[in-house]
Coordinates of C-alpha atoms in Angstrom, one line a residue:
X1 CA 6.0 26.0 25.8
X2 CA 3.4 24.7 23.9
X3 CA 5.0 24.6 20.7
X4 CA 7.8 23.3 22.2
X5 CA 5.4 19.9 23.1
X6 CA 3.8 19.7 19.8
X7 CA 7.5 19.3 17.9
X8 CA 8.1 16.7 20.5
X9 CA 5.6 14.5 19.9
X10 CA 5.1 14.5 16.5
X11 CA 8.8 14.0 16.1
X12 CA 7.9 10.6 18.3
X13 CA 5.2 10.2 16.7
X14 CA 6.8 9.9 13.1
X15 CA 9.2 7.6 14.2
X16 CA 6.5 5.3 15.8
X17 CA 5.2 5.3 12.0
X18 CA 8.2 4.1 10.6
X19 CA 8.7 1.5 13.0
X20 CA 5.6 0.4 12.3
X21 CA 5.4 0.3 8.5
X22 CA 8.4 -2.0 8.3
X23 CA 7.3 -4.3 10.7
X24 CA 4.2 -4.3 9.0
X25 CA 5.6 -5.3 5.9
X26 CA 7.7 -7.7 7.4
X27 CA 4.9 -9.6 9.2
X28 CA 2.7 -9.7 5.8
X29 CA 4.0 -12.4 4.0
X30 CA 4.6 -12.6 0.5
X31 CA 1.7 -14.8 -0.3
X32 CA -0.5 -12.2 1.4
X33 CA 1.4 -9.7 -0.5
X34 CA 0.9 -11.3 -3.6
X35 CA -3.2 -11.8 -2.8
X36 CA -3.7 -8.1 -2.3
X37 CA -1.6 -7.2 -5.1
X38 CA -3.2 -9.2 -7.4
X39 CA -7.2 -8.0 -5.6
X40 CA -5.4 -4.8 -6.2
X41 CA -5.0 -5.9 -10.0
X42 CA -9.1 -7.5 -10.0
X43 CA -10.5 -4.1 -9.1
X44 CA -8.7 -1.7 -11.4
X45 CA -10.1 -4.1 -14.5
X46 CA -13.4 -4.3 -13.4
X47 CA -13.3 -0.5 -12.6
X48 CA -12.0 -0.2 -16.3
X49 CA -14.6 -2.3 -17.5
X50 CA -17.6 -0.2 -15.3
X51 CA -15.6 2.8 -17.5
X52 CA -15.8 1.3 -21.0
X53 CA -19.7 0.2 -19.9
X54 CA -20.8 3.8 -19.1
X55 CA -19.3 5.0 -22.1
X56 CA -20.8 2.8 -24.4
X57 CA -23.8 3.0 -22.9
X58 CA -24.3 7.3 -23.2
X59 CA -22.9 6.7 -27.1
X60 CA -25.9 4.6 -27.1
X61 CA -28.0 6.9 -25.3
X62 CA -27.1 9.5 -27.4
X63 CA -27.9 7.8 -30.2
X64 CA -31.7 6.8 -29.1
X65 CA -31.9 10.6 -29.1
X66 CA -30.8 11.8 -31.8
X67 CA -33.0 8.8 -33.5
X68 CA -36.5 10.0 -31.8
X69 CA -35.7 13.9 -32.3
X70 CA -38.9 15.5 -33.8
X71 CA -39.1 18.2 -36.6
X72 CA -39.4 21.1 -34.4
X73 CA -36.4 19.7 -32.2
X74 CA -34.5 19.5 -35.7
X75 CA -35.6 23.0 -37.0
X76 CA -34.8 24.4 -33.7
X77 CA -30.9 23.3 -34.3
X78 CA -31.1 23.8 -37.7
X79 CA -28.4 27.3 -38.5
X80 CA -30.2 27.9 -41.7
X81 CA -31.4 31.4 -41.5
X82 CA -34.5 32.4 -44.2
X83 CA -33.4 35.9 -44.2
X84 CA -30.3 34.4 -46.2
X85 CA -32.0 33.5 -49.5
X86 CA -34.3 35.9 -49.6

C-alpha cells in the first residue's frame, strides 16, 4: 500500500513541476530574461578574471620563492651526488 501512495504522488507531483516551469517562463518576460542572462554573462567573466588573478598571482608567488631560496635549500635539491666523481 505504501508504495502504491508514493508512485501516486510523485507522479502528481512531477506534473505540478512542469506546469509550473512553463508558466514560469511565460510570466518572466523577455526583458527579465535578457537581465539575468546577461548577470548570468557578468559573473562567469568576473569569475574568469578571479581565475586568471589567482593564477598569476601563485606564478608570482612561486617566483618570490625560488628568488629568496638559500644555499642549503639549493644543495638540498641539488641531484649531484659526490660519490659520482670521485
Amino acid at each position: 500500500m505504501a508504495k502504491q501512495k508514493r508512485g501516486q504522488n510523485s507522479a502528481a507531483s512531477e506534473t505540478r513541476t512542469e506546469s509550473q516551469g512553463a508558466t514560469l517562463r511565460d510570466r518572466i518576460g523577455n526583458d527579465a530574461l535578457e537581465k539575468l542572462k546577461e548577470a548570468s554573462r557578468a559573473m562567469r567573466q568576473e569569475e574568469e578574471q578571479r581565475k586568471i588573478a589567482e593564477r598569476e598571482r601563485k606564478i608570482a608567488e612561486q617566483k618570490m620563492k625560488e628568488k629568496n631560496k638559500s644555499f642549503a635549500d639549493l644543495f638540498e635539491e641539488s641531484s649531484l651526488d659526490w660519490k659520482k666523481f670521485k
